[in-house]
PDB file of C-alpha atoms in Angstrom:
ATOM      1  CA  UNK A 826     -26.763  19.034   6.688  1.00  0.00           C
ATOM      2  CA  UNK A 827     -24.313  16.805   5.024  1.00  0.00           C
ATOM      3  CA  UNK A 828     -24.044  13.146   5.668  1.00  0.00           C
ATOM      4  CA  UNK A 829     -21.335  12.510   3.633  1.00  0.00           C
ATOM      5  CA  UNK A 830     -17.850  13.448   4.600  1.00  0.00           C
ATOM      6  CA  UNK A 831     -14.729  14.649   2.572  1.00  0.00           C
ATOM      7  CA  UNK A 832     -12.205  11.689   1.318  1.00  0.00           C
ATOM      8  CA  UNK A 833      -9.308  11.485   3.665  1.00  0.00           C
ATOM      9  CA  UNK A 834      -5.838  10.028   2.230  1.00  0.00           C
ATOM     10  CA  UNK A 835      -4.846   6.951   4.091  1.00  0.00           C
ATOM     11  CA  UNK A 836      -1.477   5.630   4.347  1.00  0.00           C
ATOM     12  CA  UNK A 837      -0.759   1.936   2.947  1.00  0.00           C
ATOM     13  CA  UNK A 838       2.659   0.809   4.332  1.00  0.00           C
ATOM     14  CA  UNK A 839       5.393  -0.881   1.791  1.00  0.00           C
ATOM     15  CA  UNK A 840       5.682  -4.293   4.199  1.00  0.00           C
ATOM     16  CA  UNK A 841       8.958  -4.753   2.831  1.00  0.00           C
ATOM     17  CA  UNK A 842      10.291  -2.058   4.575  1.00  0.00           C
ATOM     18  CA  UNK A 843      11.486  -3.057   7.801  1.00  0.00           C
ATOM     19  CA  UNK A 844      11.212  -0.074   9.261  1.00  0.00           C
ATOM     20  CA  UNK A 845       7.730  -0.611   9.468  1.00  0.00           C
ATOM     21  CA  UNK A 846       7.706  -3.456  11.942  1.00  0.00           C
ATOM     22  CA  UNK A 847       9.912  -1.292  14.923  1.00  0.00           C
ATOM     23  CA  UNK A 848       6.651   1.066  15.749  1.00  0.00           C
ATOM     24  CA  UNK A 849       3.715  -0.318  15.601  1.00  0.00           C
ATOM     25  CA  UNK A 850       2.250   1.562  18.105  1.00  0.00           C
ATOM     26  CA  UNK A 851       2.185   4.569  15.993  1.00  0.00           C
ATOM     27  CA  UNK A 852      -0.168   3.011  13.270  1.00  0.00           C
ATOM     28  CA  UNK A 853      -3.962   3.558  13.418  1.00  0.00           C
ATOM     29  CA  UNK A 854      -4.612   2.032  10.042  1.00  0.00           C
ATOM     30  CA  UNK A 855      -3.759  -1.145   9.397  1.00  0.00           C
ATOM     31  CA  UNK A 856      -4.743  -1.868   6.071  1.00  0.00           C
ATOM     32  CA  UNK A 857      -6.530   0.284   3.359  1.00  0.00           C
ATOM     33  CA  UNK A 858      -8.064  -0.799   0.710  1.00  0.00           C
ATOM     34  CA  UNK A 859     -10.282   1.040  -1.687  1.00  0.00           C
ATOM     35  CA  UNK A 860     -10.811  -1.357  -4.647  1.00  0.00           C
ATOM     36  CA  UNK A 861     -12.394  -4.270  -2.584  1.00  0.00           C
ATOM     37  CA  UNK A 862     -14.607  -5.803  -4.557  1.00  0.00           C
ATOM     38  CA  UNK A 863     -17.074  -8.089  -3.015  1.00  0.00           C
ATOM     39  CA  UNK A 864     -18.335 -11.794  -5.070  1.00  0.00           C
ATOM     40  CA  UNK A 865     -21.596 -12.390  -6.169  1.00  0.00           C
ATOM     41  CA  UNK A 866     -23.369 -13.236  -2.394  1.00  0.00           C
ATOM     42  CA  UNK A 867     -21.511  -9.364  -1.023  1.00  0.00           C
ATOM     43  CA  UNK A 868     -18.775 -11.269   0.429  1.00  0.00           C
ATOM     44  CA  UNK A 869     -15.603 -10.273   0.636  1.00  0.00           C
ATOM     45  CA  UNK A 870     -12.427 -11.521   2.126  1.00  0.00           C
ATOM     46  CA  UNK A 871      -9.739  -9.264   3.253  1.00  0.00           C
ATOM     47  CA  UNK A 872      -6.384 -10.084   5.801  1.00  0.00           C
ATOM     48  CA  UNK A 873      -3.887  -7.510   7.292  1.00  0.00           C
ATOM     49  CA  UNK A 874      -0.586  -8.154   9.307  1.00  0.00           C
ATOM     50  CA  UNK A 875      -0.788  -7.612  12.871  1.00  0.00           C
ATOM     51  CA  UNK A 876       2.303  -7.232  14.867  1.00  0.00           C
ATOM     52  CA  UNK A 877       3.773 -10.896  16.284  1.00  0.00           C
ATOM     53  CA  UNK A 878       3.001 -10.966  20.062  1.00  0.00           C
ATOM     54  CA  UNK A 879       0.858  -7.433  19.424  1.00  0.00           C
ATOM     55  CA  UNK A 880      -2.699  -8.868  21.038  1.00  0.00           C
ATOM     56  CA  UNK A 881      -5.628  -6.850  21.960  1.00  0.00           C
ATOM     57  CA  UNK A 882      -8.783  -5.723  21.007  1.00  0.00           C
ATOM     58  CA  UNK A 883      -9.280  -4.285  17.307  1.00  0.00           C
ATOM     59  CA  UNK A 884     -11.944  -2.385  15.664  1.00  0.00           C
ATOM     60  CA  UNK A 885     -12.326  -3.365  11.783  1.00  0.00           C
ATOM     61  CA  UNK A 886     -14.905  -0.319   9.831  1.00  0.00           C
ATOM     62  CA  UNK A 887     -15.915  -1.131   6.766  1.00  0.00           C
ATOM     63  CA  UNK A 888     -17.301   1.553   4.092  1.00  0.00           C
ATOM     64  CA  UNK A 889     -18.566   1.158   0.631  1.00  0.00           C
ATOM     65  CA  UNK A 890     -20.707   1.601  -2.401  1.00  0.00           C
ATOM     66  CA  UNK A 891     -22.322  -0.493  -5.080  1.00  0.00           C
ATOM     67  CA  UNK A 892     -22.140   0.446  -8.515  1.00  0.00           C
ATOM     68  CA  UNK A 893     -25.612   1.988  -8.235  1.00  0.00           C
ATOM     69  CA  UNK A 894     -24.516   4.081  -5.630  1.00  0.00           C
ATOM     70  CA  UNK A 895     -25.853   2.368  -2.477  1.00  0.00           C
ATOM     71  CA  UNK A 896     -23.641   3.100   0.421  1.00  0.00           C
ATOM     72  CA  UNK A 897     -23.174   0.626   3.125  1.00  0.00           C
ATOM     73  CA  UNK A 898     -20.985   0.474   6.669  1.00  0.00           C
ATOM     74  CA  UNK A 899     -20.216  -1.990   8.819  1.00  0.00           C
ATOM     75  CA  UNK A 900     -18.105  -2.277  12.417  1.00  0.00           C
ATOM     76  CA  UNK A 901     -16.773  -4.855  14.240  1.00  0.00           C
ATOM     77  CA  UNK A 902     -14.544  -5.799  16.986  1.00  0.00           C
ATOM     78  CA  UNK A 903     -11.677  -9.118  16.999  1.00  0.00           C
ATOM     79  CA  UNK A 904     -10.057  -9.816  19.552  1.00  0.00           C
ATOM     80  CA  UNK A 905      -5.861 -11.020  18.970  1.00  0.00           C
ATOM     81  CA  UNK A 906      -5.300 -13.372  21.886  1.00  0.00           C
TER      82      UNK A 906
END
């Protein structure tokens, strides 16, 4: 059994295109990312644009790896009032 899946390609939007902005209801990911690097204590700090007046409950999932190969995940949930 594998517990690894295959790499899926994930779409990272030009924001200068305002084209963008008219359907955001058709976007599932929000912002990719996969050179994150985190400081010295594993912190990292990341923002993403969120439609104005577009509240509601979002999911953030984090995946990565340390040089040595140690994977980590982590979930969580904001809420945009």
């Amino acid at each position: 059994m594998s517990v690894l899946t295959h790499p899926q390609e994930f779409y990272h939007p030009n924001l200068a295109d305002s084209a963008f902005f008219q359907d955001s209801k058709s976007r599932n990911t929000l912002y990719w990312n996969p050179f994150v690097e985190t400081d010295t204590n594993g912190k990292a700090h990341l923002s993403f644009y969120v439609n104005n007046g577009e509240t509601g409950r979002y999911i953030i999932h984090c995946e990565g790896h340390s040089d040595s190969g140690i994977i980590g995940t982590k979930a969580l949930i904001i809420d945009i009032p």
